[in-house]
Tab-separated table of C-alpha atoms in Angstrom:
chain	number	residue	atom	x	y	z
A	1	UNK	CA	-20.538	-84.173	38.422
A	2	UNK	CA	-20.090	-82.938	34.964
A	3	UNK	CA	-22.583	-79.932	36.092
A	4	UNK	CA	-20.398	-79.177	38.668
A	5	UNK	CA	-17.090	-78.716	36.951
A	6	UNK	CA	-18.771	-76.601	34.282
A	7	UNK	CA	-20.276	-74.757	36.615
A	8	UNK	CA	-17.336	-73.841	38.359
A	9	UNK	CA	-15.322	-72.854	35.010
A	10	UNK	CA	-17.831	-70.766	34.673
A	11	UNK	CA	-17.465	-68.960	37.921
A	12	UNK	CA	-13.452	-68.875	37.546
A	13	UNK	CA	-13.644	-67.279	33.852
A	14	UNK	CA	-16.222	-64.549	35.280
A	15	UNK	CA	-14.055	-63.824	37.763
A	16	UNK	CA	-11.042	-63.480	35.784
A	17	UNK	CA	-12.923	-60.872	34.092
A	18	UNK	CA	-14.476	-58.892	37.064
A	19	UNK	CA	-10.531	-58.727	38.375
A	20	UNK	CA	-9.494	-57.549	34.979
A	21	UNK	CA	-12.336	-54.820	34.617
A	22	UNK	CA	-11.868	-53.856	38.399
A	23	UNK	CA	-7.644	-53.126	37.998
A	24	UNK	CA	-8.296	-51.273	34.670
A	25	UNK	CA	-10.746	-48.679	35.820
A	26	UNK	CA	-8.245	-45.913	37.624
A	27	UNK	CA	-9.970	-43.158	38.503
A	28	UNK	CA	-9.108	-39.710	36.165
A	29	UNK	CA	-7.905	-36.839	37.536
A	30	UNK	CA	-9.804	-34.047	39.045
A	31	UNK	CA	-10.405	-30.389	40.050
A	32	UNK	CA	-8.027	-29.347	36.495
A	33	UNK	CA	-6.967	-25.887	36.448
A	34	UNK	CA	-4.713	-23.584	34.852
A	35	UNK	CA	-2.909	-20.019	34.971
A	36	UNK	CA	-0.859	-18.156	32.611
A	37	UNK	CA	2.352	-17.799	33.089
A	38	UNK	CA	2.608	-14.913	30.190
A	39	UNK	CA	0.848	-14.259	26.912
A	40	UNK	CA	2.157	-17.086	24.843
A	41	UNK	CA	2.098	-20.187	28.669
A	42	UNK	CA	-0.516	-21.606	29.973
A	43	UNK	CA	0.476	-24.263	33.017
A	44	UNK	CA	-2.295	-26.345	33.947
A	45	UNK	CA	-2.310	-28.171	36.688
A	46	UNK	CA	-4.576	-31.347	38.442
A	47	UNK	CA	-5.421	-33.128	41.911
A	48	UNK	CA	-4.354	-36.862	42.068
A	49	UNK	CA	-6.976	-39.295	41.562
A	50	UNK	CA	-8.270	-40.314	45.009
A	51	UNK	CA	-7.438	-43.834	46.022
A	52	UNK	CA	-3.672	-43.371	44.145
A	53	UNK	CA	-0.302	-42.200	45.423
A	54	UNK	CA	1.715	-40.114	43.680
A	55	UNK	CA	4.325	-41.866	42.072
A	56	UNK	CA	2.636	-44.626	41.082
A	57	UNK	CA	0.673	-43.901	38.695
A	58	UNK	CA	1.447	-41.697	35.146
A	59	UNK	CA	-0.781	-39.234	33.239
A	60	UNK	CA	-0.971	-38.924	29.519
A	61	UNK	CA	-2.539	-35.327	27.600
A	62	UNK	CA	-3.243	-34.034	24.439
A	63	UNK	CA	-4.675	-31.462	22.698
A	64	UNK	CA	-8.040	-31.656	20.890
A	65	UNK	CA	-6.982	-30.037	17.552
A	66	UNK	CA	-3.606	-32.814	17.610
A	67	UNK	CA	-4.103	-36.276	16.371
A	68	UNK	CA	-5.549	-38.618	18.676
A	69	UNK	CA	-2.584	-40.784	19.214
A	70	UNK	CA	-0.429	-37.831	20.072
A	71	UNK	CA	0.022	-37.879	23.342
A	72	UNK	CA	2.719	-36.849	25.810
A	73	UNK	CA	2.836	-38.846	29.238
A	74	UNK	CA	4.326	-37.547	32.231
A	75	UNK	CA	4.581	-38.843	35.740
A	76	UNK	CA	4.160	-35.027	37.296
A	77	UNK	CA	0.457	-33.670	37.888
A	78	UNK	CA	1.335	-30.819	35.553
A	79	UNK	CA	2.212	-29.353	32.334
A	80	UNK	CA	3.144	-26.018	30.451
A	81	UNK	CA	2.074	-25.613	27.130
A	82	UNK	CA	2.925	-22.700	24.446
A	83	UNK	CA	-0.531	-21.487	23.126
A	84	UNK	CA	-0.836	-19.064	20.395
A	85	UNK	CA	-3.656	-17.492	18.976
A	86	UNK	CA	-2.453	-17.508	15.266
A	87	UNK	CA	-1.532	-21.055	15.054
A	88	UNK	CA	-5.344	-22.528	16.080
A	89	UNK	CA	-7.501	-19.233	14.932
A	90	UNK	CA	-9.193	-18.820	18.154
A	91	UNK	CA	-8.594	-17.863	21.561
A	92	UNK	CA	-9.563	-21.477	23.035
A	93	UNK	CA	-7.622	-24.814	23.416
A	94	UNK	CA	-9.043	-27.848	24.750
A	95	UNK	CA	-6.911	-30.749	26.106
A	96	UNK	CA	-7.587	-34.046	27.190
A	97	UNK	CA	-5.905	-35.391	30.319
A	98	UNK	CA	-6.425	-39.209	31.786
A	99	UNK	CA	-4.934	-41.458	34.216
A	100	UNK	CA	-2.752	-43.985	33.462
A	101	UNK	CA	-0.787	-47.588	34.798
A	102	UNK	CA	2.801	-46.681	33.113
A	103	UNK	CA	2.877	-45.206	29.544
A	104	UNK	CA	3.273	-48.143	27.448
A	105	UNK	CA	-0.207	-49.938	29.406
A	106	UNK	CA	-3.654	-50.413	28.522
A	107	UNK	CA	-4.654	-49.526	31.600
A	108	UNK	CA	-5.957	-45.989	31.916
A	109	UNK	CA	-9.316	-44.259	33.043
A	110	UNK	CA	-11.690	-42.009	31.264
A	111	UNK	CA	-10.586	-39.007	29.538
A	112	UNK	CA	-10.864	-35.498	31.652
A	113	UNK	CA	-11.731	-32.451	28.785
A	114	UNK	CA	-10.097	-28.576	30.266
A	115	UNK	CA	-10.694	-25.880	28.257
A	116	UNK	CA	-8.506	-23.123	28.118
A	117	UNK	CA	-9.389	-19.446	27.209
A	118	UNK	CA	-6.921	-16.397	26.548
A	119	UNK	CA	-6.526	-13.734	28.506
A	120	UNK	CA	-7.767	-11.268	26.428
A	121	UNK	CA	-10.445	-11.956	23.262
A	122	UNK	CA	-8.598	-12.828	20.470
A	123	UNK	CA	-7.490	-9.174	18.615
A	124	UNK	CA	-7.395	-9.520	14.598
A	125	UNK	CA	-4.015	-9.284	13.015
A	126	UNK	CA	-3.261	-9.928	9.500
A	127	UNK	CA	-0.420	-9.896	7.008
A	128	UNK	CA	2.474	-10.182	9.343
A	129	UNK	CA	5.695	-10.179	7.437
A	130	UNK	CA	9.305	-10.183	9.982
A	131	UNK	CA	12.217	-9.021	7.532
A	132	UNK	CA	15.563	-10.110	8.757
A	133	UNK	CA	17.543	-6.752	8.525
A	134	UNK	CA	20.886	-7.527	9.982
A	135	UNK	CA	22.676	-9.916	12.451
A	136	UNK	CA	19.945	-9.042	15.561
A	137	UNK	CA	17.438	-6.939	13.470
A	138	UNK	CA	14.321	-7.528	12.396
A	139	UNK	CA	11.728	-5.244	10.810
A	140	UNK	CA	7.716	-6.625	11.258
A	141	UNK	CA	5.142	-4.932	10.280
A	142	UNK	CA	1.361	-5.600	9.874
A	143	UNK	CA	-2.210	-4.626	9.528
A	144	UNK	CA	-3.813	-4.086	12.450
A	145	UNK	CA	-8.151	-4.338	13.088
A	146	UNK	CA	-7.287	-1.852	16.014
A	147	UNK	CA	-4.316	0.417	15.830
A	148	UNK	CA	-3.580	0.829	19.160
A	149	UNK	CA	-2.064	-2.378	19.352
A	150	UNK	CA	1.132	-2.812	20.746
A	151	UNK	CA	4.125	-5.612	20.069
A	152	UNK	CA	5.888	-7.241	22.814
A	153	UNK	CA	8.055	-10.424	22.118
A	154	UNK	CA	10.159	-12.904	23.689
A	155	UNK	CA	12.167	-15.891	22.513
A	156	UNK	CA	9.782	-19.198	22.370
A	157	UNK	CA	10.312	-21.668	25.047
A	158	UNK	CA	9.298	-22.901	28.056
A	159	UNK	CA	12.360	-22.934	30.433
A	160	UNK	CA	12.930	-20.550	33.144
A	161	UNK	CA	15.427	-18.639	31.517
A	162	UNK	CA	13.097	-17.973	28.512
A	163	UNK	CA	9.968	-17.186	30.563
A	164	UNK	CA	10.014	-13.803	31.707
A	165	UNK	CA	8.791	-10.330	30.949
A	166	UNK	CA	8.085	-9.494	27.650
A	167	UNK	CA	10.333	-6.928	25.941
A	168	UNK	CA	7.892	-4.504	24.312
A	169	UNK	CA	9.096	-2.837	20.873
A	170	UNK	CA	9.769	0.294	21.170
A	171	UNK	CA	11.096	1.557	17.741
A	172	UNK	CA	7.657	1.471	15.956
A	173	UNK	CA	6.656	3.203	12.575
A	174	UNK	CA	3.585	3.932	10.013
A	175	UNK	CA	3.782	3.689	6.286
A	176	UNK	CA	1.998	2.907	3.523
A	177	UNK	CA	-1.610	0.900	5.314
A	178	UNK	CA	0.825	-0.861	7.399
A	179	UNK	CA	1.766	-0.526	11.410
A	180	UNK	CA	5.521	-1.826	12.326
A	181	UNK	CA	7.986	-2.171	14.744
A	182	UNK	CA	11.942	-2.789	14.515
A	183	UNK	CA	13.039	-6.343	16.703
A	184	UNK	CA	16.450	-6.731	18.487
A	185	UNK	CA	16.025	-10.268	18.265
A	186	UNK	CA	18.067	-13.131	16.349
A	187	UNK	CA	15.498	-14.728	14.136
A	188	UNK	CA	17.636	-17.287	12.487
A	189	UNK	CA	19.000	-18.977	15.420
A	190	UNK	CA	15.616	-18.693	17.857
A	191	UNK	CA	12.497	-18.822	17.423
A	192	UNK	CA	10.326	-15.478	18.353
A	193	UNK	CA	7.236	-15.367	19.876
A	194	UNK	CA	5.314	-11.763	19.019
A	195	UNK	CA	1.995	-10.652	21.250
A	196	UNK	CA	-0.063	-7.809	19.715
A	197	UNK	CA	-2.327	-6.699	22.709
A	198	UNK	CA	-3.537	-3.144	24.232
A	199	UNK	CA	-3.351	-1.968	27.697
A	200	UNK	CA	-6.824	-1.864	28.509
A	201	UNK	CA	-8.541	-5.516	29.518
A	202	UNK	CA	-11.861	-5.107	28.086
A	203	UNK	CA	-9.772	-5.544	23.772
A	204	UNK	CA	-8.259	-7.822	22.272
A	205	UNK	CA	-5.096	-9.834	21.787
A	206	UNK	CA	-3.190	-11.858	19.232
A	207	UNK	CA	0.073	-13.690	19.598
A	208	UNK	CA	2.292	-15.877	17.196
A	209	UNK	CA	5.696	-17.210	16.248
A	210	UNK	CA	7.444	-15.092	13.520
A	211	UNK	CA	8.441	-16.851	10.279
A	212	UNK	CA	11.731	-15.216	9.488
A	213	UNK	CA	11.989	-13.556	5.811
A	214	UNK	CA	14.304	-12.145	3.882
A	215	UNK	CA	13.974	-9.517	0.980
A	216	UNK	CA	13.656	-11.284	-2.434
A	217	UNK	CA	16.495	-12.165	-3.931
A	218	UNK	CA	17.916	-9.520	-7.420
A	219	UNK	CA	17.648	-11.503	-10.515
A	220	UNK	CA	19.656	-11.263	-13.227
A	221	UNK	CA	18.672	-12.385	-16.619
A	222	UNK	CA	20.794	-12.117	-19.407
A	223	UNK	CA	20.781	-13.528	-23.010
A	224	UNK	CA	23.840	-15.782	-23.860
A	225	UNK	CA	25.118	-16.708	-27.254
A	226	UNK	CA	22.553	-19.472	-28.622
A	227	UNK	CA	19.418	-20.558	-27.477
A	228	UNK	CA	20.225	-19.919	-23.834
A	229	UNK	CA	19.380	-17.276	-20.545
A	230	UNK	CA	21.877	-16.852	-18.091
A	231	UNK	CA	19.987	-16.315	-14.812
A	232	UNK	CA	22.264	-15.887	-11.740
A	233	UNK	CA	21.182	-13.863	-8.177
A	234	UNK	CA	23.070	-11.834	-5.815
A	235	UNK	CA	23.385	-14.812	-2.549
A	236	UNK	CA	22.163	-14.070	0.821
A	237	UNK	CA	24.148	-12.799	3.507
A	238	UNK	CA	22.792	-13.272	6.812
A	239	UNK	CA	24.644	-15.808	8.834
A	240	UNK	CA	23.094	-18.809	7.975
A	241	UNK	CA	25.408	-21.389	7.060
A	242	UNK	CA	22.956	-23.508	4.849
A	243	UNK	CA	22.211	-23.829	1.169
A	244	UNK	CA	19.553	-22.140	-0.164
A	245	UNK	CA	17.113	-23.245	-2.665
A	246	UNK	CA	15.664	-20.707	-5.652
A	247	UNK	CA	12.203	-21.003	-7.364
A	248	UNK	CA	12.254	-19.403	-10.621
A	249	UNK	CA	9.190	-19.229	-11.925
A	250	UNK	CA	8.690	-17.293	-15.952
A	251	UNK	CA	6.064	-17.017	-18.354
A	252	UNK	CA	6.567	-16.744	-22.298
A	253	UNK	CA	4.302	-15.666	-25.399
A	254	UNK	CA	1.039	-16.753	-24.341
A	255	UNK	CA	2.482	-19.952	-22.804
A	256	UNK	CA	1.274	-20.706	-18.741
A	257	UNK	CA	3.433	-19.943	-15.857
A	258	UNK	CA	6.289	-22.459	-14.998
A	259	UNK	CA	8.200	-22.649	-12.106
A	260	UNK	CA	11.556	-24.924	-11.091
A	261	UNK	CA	13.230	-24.897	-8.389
A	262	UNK	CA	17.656	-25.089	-8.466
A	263	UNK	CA	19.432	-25.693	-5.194
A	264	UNK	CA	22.982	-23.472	-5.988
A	265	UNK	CA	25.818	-22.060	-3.922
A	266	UNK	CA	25.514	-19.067	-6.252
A	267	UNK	CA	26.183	-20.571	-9.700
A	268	UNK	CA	23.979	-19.158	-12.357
A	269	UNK	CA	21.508	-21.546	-13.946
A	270	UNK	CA	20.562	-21.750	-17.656
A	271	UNK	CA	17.553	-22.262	-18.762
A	272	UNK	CA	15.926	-22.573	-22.969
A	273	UNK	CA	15.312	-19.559	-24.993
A	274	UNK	CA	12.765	-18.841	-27.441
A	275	UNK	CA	13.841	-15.415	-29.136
A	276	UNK	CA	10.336	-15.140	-30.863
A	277	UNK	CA	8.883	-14.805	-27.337
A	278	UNK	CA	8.509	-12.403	-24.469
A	279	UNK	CA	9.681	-13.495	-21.060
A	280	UNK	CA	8.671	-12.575	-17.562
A	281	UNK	CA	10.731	-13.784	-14.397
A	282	UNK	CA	9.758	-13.892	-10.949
A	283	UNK	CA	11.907	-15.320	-8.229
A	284	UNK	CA	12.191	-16.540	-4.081
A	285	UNK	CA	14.252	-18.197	-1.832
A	286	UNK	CA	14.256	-20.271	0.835
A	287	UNK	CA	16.855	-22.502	2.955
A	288	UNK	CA	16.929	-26.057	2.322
A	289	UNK	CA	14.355	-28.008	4.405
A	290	UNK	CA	17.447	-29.732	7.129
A	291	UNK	CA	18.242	-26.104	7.761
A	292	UNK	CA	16.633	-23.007	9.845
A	293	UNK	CA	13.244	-22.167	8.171
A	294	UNK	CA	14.185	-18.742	6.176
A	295	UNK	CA	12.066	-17.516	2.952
A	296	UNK	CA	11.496	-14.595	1.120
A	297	UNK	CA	8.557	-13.640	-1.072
A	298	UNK	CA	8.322	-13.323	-4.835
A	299	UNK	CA	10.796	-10.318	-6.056
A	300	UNK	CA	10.081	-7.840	-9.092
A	301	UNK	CA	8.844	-9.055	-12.377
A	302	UNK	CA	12.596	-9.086	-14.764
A	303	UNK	CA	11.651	-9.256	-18.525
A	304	UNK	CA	13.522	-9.798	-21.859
A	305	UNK	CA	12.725	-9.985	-25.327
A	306	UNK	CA	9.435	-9.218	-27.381
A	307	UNK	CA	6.808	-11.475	-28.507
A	308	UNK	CA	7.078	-11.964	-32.873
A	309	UNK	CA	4.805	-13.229	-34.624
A	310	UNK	CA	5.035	-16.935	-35.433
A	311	UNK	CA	6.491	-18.410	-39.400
A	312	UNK	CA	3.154	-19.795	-40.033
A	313	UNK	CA	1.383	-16.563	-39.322
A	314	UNK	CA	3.692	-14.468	-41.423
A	315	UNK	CA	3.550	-16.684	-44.433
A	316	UNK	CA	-0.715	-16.780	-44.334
A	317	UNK	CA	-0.581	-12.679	-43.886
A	318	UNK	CA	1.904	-12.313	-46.804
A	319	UNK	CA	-0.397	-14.681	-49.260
A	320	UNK	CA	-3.775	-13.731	-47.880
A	321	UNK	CA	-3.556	-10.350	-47.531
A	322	UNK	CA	-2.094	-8.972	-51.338
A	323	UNK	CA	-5.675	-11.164	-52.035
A	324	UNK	CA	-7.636	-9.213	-50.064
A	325	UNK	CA	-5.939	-5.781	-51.498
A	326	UNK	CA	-6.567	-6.953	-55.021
A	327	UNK	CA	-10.170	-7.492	-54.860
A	328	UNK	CA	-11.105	-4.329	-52.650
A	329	UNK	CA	-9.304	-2.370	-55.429
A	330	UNK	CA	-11.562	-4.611	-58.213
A	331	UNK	CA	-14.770	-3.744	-56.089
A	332	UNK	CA	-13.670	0.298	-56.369
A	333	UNK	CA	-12.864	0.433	-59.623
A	334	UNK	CA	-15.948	-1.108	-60.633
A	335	UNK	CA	-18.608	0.904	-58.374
A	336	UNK	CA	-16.445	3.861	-59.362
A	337	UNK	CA	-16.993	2.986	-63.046
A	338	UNK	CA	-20.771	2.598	-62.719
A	339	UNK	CA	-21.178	5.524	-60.932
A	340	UNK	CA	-19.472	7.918	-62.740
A	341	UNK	CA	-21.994	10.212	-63.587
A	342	UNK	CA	-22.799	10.609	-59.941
A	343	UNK	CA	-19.538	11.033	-58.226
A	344	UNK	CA	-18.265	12.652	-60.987
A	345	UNK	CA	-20.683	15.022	-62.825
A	346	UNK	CA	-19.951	16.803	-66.140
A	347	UNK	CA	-19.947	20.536	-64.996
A	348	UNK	CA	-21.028	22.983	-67.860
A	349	UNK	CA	-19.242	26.312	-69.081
A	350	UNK	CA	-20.480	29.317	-67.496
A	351	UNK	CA	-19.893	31.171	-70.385
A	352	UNK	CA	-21.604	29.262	-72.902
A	353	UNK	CA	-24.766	29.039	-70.143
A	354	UNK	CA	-24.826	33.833	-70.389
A	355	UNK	CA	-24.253	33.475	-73.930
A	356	UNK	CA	-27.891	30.698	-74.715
A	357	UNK	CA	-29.252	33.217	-72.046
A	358	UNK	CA	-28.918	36.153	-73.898
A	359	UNK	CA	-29.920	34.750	-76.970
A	360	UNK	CA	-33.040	32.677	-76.584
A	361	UNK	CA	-34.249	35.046	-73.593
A	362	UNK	CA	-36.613	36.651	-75.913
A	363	UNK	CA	-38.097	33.699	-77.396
A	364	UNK	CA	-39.010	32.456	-74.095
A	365	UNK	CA	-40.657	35.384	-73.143
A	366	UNK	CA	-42.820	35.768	-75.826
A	367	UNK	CA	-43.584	31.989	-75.659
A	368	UNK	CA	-44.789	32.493	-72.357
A	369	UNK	CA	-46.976	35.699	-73.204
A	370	UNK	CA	-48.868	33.893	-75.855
A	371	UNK	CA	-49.850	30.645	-73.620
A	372	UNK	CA	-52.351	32.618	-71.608
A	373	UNK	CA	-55.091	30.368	-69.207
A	374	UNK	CA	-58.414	29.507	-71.213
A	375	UNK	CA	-61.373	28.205	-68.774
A	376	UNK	CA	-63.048	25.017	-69.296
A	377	UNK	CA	-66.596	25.873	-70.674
A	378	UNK	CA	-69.759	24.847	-67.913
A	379	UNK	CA	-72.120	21.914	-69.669
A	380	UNK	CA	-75.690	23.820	-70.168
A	381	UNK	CA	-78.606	21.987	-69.054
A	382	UNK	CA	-81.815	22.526	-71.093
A	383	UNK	CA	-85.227	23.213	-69.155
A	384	UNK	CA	-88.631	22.102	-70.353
A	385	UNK	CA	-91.750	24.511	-68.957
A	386	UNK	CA	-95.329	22.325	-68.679
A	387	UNK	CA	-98.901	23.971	-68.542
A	388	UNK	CA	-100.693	24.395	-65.474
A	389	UNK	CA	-104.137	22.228	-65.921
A	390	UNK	CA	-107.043	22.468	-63.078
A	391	UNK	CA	-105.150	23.283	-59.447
A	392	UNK	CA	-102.287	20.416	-60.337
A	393	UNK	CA	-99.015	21.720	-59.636
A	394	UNK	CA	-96.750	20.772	-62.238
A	395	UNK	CA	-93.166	20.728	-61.319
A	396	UNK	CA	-90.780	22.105	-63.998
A	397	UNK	CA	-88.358	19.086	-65.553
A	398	UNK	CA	-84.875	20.277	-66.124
């Protein structure tokens, strides 16, 4: 009996399970596709999972490069998605799509991959700077990898009234390494999407969102009364109603670069000065970070003063260097002592040198005359002659 009921626990918990497994494995969706819609939407699309009515079930996707638990779920069997070429570095995006019981369950199926590829190869564009210029002017420029490029733009989004033919710059320049274009487009209040693209299939093209800039900001720097520098800046006018934040950043003497950061309304700041040192100011702008993303990039270099040289280094030169005159005048004196004779020689009077000339020239001559060359006389060797005795031959001894 006790068999029996243990048995059939047994059964009831394995069936539990089976139940459980069999309700969470929904089948994923299938035959994923996608179009674009233009050069910055890509709407991809899916078949419902067979063996499920629409409506009843919800799908969640993300993208590959995103974090894994962001998601978006939606109960349609499609999605459009702004890709851009600049933001990922390549001209591929991968999403994940799966099926699931409501968005808030545990209850999903395996994970569906769809790659996405661009319509063109990715072109190379680099350094692209968008200068707001006036209320709906922009000036962008950049460098190009191929200069027949070609910028076309729209404002980001993915509603109907945003999606539509791209409005291709026509007010285009060259200058200076750099390709540009001049925008009709409000940068502060929308976000712009550029594409940089050719008319032939077989190249490239890149597309992006603009950051909006500003030129850098004129500083002022000038030296107050004390040990203080009046900096102050000439305050942005271009319509946005936000406070904007400076970074001042200066080096002195042979001190490292600092940089600080003042949030004004166009106050000037003050800031320490050392008027034994040389200072170099650089400054930027940007809005504060609750407010529409608008920056500039560093301005000029604004200097003041001139670098002196330090108390302690005036006081060791004014001690150590009457020393070091002192004992290279010591040294000449006393080499120019020694050698007198030598750098100074005692030149004799020409006259008295004719006058000895003329006087003691005939002694020397005769002097020489008598001293005539006297050869050495040659050692003489005696010889001793022998008689000859019987056929010997004697040979002479010398």
């Amino acid at each position: 009996m006790t068999f029996t009921a243990e048995f059939f626990t047994f059964l009831t918990f394995t069936a539990v399970i089976m139940v459980h497994h069999c309700k969470a494995a929904l089948p994923p969706p299938t035959e994923l596709s996608y179009e674009w819609v233009d050069a910055f939407t890509a709407n991809v699309t899916w078949k419902k999972p067979s063996g499920l009515q629409d409506g009843k079930v919800w799908y969640k996707y993300r993208l590959e490069l995103g974090l894994p638990q962001s998601y978006v779920c939606v109960k349609s069997r499609h999605f459009l998605a702004t890709l851009l070429t600049e933001e990922t570095g390549s001209g591929n995006w991968t999403y994940f799509i799966w099926t699931v019981e409501d968005c808030n369950s545990q209850n999903e199926s395996t994970e569906v991959r769809k790659i996405i590829r661009t319509l063109k190869p990715r072109a190379e564009v680099k350094d692209i700077k968008c200068i707001i210029t006036g209320t709906r002017e922009m000036n962008c420029s950049w460098i190009p990898g191929n200069p027949a490029l070609k910028l076309s733009y729209r404002i980001c989004g993915l509603t109907k009234e945003l999606i539509k033919p791209l409005r291709e710059c026509d007010q285009t320049y060259v200058g200076a390494g750099r390709y540009g274009c001049y925008l009709t487009a409000d940068g502060v209040k929308n976000d712009i999407c550029v594409s940089f693209a050719t008319d032939t299939a077989d190249t490239g093209m890149s597309t992006s969102k603009i950051a909006p800039m500003i030129d850098p900001p004129v500083l002022s720097v000038v030296e107050e009364e004390g040990d203080k520098l009046k900096l102050s800046w000439v305050h942005p006018k271009i319509g946005v109603n936000c406070s904007w934040t400076y970074t001042v950043c200066y080096k002195k003497c042979s001190h490292s670069e600092e940089c600080h950061d003042y949030t004004t309304q166009g106050e000037p700041v003050f800031i320490p000065y050392d008027k034994s040192c040389r200072y170099e100011f650089w400054s930027s702008v940007k809005t504060h970070r609750y407010c529409e993303t608008v920056f500039s990039e560093r301005g000029k270099a604004v200097s003041i003063g001139t670098n002196e040289p330090a108390e302690e280094t005036l006081t060791v030169i004014s001690i150590v260097l009457p020393v070091i005159l002192s004992v290279c005048i010591f040294l000449s004196c006393y080499c120019f002592r020694r050698h007198s004779a030598i750098i100074c020689p005692v030149i004799p009077d020409p006259s008295a040198i004719f006058k000895d000339m003329m006087i003691n020239g005939n002694k020397e001559l005769k002097t020489t005359a008598g001293s005539l060359y006297t050869p050495v006389p040659e050692p003489i060797e005696s010889c001793k002659v022998n008689p000859i005795t019987d056929n010997l031959v004697v040979p002479l001894n010398c």
